[in-house]
Coordinates of C-alpha atoms in Angstrom, one line a residue:
X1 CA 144.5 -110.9 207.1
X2 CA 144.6 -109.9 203.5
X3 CA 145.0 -113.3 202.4
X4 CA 141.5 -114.0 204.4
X5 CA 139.8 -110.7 202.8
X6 CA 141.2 -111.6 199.4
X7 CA 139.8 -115.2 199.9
X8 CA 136.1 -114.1 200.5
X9 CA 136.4 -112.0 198.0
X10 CA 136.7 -114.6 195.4
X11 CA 134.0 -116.7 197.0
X12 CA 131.2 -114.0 196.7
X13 CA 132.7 -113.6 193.0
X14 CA 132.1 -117.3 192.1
X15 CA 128.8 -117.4 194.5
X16 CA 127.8 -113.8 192.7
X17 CA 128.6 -115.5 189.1
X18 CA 126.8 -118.4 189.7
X19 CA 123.2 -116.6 191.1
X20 CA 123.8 -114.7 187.5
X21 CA 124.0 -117.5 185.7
X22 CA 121.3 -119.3 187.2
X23 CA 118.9 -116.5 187.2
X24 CA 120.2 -116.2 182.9
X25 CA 118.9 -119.2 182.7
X26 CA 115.7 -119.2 184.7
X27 CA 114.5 -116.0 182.9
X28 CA 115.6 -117.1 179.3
X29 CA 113.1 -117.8 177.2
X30 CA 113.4 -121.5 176.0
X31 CA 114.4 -121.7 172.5
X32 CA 113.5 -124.4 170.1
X33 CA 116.1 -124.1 167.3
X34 CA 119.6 -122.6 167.4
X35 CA 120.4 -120.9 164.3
X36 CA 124.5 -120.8 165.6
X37 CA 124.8 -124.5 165.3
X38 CA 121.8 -125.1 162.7
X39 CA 120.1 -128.0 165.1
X40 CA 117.1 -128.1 167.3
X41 CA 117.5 -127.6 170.8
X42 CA 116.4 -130.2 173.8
X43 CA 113.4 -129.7 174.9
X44 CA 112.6 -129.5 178.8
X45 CA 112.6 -133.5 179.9
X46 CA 109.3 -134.8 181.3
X47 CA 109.7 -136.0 184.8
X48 CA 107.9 -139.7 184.6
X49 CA 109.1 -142.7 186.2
X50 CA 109.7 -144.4 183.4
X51 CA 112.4 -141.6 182.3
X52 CA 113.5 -142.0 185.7
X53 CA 114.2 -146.3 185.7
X54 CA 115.9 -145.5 182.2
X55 CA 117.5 -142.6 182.9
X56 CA 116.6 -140.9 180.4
X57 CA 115.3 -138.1 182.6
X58 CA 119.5 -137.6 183.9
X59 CA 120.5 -137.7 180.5
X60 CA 117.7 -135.2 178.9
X61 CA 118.4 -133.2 181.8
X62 CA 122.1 -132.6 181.0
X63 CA 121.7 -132.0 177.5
X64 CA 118.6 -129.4 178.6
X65 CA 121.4 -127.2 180.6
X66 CA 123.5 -127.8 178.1
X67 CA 121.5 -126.5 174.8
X68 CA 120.2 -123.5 177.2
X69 CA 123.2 -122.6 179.1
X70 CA 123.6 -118.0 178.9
X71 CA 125.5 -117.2 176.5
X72 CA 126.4 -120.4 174.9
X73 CA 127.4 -119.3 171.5
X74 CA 129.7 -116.9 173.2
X75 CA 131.6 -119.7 174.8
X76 CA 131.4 -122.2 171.6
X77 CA 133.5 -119.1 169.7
X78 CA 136.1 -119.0 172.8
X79 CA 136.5 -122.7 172.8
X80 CA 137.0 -122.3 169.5
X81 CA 139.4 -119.5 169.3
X82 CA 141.7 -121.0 172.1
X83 CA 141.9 -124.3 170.4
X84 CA 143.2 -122.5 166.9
X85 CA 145.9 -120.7 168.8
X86 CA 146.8 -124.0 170.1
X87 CA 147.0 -125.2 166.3
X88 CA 144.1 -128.0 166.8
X89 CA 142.5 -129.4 163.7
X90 CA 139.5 -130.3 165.8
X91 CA 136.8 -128.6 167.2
X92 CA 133.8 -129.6 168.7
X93 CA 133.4 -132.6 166.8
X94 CA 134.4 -130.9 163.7
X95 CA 137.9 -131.4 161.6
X96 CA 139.4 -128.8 159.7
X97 CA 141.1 -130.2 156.6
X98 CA 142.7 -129.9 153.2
X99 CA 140.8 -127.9 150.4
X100 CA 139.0 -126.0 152.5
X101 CA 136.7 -128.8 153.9
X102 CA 135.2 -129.3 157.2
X103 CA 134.4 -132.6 158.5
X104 CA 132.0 -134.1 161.3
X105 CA 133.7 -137.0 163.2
X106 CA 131.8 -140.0 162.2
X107 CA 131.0 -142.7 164.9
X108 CA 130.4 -146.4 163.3
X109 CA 127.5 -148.0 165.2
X110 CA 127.8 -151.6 166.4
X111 CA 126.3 -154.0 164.2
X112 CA 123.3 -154.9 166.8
X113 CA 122.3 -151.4 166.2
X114 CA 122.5 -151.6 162.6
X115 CA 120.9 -154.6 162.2
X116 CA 117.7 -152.8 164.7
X117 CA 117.5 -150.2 161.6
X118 CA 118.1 -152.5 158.8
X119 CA 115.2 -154.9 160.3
X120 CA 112.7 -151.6 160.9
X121 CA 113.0 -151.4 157.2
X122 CA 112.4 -154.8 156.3
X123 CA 109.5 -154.7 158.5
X124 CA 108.4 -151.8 156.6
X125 CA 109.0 -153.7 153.5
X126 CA 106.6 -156.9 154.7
X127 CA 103.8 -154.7 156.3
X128 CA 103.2 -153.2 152.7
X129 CA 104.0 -156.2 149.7
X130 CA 102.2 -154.2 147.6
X131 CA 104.6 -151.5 147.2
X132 CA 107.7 -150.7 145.5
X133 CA 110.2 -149.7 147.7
X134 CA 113.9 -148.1 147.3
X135 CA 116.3 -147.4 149.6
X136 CA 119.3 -144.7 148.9
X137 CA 122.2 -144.3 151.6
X138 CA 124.3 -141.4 150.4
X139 CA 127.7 -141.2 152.4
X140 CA 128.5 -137.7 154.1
X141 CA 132.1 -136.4 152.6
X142 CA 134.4 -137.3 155.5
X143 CA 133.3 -140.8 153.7
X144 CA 134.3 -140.1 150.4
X145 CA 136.9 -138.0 151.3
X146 CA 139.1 -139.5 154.5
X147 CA 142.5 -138.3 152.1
X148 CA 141.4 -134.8 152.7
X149 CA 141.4 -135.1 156.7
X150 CA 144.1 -133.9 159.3
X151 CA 147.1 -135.7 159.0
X152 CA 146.7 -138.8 162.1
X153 CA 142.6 -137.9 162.4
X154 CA 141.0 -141.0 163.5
X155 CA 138.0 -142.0 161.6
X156 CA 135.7 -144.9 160.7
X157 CA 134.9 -145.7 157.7
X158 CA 131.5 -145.2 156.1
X159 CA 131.2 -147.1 153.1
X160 CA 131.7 -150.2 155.4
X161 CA 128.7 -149.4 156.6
X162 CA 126.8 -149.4 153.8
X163 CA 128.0 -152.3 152.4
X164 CA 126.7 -153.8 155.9
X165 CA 123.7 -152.2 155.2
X166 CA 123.0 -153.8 151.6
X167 CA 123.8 -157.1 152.6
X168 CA 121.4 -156.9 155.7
X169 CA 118.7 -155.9 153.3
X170 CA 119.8 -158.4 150.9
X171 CA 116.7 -160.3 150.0
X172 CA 113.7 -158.5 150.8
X173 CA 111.7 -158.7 147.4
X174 CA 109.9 -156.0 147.1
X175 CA 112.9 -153.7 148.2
X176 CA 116.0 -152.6 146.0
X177 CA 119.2 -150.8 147.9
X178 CA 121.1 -147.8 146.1
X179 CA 124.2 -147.7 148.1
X180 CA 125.5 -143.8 147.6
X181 CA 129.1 -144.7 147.5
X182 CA 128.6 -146.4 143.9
X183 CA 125.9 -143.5 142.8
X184 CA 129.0 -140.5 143.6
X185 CA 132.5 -141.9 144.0
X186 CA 132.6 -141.3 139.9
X187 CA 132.2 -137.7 140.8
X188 CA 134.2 -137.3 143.9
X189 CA 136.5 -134.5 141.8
X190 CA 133.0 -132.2 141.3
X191 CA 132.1 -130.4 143.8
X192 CA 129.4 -132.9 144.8
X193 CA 129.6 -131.4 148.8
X194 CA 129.5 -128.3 150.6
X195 CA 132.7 -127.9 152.1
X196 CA 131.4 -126.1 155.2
X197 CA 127.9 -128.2 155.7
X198 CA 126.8 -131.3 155.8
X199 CA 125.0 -131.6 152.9
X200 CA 125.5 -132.7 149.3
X201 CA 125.3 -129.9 146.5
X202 CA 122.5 -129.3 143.9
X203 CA 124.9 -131.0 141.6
X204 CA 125.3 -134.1 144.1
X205 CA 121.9 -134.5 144.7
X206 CA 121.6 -134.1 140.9
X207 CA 123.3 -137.4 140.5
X208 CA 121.3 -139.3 143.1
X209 CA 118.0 -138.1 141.4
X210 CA 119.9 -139.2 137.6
X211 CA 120.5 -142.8 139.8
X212 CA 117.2 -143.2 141.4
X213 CA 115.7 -142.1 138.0
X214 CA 116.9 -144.6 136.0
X215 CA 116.4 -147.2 138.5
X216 CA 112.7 -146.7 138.3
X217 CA 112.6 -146.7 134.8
X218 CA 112.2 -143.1 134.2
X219 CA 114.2 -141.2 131.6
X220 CA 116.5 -138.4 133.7
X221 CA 116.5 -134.8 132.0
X222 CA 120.3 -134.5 131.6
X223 CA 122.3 -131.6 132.9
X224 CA 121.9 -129.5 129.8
X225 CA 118.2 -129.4 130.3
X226 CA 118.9 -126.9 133.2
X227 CA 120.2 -123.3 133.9
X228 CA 122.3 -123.3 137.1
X229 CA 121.8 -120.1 139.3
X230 CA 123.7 -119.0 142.1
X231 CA 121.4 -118.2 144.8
X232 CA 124.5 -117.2 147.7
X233 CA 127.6 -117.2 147.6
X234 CA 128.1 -116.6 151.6
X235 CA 126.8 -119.7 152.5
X236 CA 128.3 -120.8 155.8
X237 CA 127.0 -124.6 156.5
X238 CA 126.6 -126.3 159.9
X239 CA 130.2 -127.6 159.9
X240 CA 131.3 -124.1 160.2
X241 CA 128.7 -123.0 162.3
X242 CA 129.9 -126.3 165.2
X243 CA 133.9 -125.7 164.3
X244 CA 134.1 -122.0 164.5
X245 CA 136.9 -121.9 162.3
X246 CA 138.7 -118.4 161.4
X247 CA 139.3 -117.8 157.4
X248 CA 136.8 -120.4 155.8
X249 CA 136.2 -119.6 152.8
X250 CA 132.1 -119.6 152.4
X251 CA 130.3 -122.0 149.8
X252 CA 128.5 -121.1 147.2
X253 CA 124.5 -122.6 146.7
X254 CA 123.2 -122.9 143.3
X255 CA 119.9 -124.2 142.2
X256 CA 119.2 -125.8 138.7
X257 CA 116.4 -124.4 136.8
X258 CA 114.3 -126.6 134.3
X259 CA 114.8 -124.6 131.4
X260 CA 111.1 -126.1 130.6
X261 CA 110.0 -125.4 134.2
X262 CA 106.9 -127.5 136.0
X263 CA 104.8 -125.2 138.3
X264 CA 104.8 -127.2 141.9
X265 CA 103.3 -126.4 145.1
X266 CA 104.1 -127.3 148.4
X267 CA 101.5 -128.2 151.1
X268 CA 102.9 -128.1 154.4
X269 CA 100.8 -130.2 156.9
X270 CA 102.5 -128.5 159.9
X271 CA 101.4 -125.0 159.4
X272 CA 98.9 -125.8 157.4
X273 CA 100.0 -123.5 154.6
X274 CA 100.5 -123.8 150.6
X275 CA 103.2 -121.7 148.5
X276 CA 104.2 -121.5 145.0
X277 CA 107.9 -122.5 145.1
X278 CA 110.0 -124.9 146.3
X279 CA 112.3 -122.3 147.7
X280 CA 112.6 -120.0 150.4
X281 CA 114.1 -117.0 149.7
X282 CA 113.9 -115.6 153.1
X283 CA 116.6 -117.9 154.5
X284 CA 119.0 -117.0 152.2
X285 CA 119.6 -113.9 154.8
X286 CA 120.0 -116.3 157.7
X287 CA 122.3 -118.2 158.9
X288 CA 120.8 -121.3 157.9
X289 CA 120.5 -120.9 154.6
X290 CA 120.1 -124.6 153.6
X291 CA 116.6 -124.3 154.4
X292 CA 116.0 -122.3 151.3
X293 CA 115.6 -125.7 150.1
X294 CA 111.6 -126.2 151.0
X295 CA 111.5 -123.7 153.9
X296 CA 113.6 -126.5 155.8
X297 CA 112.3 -129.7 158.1
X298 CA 109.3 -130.4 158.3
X299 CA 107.4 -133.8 159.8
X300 CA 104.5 -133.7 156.3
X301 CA 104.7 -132.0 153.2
X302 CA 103.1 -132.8 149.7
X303 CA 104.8 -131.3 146.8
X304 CA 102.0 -131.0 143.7
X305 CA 103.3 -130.8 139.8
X306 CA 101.0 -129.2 137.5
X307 CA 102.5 -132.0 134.6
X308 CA 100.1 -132.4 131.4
X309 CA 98.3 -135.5 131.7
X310 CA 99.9 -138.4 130.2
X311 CA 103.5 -136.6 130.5
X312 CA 104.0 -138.1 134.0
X313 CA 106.4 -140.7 135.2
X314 CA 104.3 -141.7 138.5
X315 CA 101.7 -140.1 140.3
X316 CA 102.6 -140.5 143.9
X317 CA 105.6 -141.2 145.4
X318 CA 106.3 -141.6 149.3
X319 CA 109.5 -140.3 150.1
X320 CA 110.8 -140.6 153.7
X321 CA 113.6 -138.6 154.4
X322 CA 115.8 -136.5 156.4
X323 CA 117.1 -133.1 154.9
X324 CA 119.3 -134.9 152.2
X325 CA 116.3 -135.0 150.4
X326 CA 115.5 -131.2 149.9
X327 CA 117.5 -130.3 147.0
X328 CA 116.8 -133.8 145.1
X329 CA 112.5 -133.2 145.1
X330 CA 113.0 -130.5 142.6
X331 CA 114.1 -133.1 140.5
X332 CA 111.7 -135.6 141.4
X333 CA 108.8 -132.8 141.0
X334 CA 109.1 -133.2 137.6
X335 CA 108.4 -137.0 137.1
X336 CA 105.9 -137.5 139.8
X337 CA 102.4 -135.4 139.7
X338 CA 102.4 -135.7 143.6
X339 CA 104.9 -136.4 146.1
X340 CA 104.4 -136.8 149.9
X341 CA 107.3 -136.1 152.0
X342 CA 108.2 -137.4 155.4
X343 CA 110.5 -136.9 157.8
X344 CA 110.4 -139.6 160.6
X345 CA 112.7 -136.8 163.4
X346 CA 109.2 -135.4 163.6
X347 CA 106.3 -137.1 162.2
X348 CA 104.7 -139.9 164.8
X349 CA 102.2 -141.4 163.2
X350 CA 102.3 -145.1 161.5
X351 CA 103.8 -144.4 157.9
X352 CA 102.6 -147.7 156.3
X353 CA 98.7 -146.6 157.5
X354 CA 99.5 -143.3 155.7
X355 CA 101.0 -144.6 152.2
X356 CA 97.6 -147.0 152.0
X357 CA 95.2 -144.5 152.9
X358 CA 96.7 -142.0 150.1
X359 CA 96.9 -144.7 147.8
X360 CA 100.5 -144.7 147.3
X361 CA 102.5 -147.8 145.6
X362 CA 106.1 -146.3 145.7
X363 CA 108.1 -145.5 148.2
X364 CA 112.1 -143.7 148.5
X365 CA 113.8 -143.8 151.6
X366 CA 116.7 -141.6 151.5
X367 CA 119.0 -140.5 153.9
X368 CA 122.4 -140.1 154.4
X369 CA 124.6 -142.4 156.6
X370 CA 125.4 -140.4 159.7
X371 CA 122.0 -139.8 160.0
X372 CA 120.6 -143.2 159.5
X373 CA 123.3 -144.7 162.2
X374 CA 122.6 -142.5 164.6
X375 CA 118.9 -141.5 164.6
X376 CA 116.8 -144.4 166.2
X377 CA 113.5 -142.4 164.8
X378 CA 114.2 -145.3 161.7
X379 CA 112.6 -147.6 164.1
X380 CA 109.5 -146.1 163.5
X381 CA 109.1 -147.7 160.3
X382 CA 108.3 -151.2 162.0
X383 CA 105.0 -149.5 163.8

């Protein structure tokens, strides 16, 4: 008899629990962006019978429940917590290893998908013969730095990839590859990465700009030209924010300031606003505070330089991007007298229609490789 009472009890429990839950998730307001894990959430799927025949409706689905379920950053930390107790190096995707760095796993695509990317450029490459065009794939660190990962962690190897990459792209004339392994392995003992995020440092993206630079011609202003500033030194990237790790040492951001500074403003097409600075201070009291760099993603911006005429390098430049790209357009702001800034994630219109009708002759794609093997938005490019 108590057996029978103690058994109904637990089933109104877990019946109880679940009504909870669901009705957490029916009156939760829908959020876009999650500032826990630094990423955009799924939106709601769209029930069409095309999503149906591709499943793509099952699949969005899933990942909707997912992204939304009550209380999910509560159950991310306890997932977390019990897998340190059990001494795991892995998290959610996320290794913890030597030096203090976090890694993301890194998933090599298949070369049918790579060569679907690779050919999206090219096409973008013959739909506009006109213009110059130069591609930069900058490895992530668990590329540069596979000594510094858990003793036995499996991982694939990234500069594989864009060797791949460069000899796919081999040949396309009016197109020159910068592969990022050459542009940084030189400095892989400078703290060219954030050790909790995803992103390179200032100082990284300092030597892609000196690269690409040099490669167009341009003269780069050398290190001593700028004052380096720490702007936080509680930064806490999204490598942390996925692994949950206990006793990470934060990173520390730092800008580099022209000591002969070149007044830029940033039009974003989005909101339809214009500010002074190519910073946002504002974000350095959130969690994501990479998006001090421009105010974070957006799918159009133009950056303006008020450069003397006759002092400039270019006058437009294209550059089609994902966030890699934030901290290098400082540097590029003070070559180029105007810069327009896409980034494909979010911007659905045909790119080659919108370089000729702002009569722009260069173009820099740059992105880093986990992004670029894993983000079929690059197909865009071939519209």
């Amino acid at each position: 008899m108590m057996k029978k009472h103690t058994d109904r009890l637990l089933v109104i429990w877990f019946v109880l629990t679940i009504a909870v839950l669901a009705l957490l998730f029916l009156l939760s307001p829908a959020r876009k962006f999650s500032e826990l894990e630094n990423r955009y959430l799924q939106v709601a799927p769209k029930l069409t019978w095309d999503n149906l025949i591709a499943k793509k409706f099952a699949e969005e689905a899933e990942t909707y429940v997912t992204d939304h379920f009550p209380l999910r950053g509560n159950w991310v930390g306890v997932k977390s917590a019990a897998e340190q107790l059990r001494l795991q190096q892995e998290n959610n995707g996320i290794y913890k290893g030597k030096d203090g760095y976090l890694f993301e796993k890194f998933t090599k695509p298949d070369s049918e998908t790579l060569g679907k990317y690779t050919d999206a450029i090219k096409e973008y490459a013959a739909a506009n013969p006109g213009a110059k065009l130069t591609f930069l794939l900058a490895p992530t660190s668990i590329g540069l730095y596979p000594d510094k990962l858990p003793w036995k962690a499996p991982f694939e190897r990234q500069d594989q990839v864009n060797e791949e990459v460069g000899e796919r792209l081999q040949g396309t004339a009016n197109l020159t590859y910068l592969n990022g392994f050459g542009i940084l392995s030189p400095h892989g003992s400078e703290p060219i990465y954030y050790r909790t995020d995803h992103h390179w440092t200032t100082l990284g993206a300092y030597y892609a700009y000196e690269a690409y630079a040099k490669q167009m011609g341009w003269t780069p202003h050398p290190l001593k030209d700028y004052a380096v500033k720490t702007v936080s030194d509680s930064f806490l990237g999204s490598y942390h924010t996925r692994g949950q790790f206990s006793l990470v040492k934060p990173d520390r951001m730092q800008i580099f300031v022209p000591k002969e500074p070149v007044a830029t403003s940033v039009y974003v097409a989005d909101t339809d606003t214009t500010s002074s600075s190519l910073y946002d201070e504002s974000y350095l009291a959130k969690k994501d505070k990479y998006s001090y760099f421009l105010g974070g993603v957006h799918a159009l911006m133009t950056l303006t330089s008020d450069i003397p005429a006759g002092e400039e390098d270019l006058d437009k430049l294209l550059v089609i991007k994902d966030s890699y790209a934030h901290n290098i357009l400082p540097f590029l702001a003070q070559h180029v007298k105007e810069i327009h800034v896409i980034d494909m994630r979010y911007y659905n219109g045909s790119i080659s229609e919108y370089r000729k009708a702002n009569g722009i002759h260069h173009t820099l794609m740059l992105f880093n490789t986990a992004t670029f093997s894993e983000n079929n938005e690059i197909l865009k490019l071939g519209k």
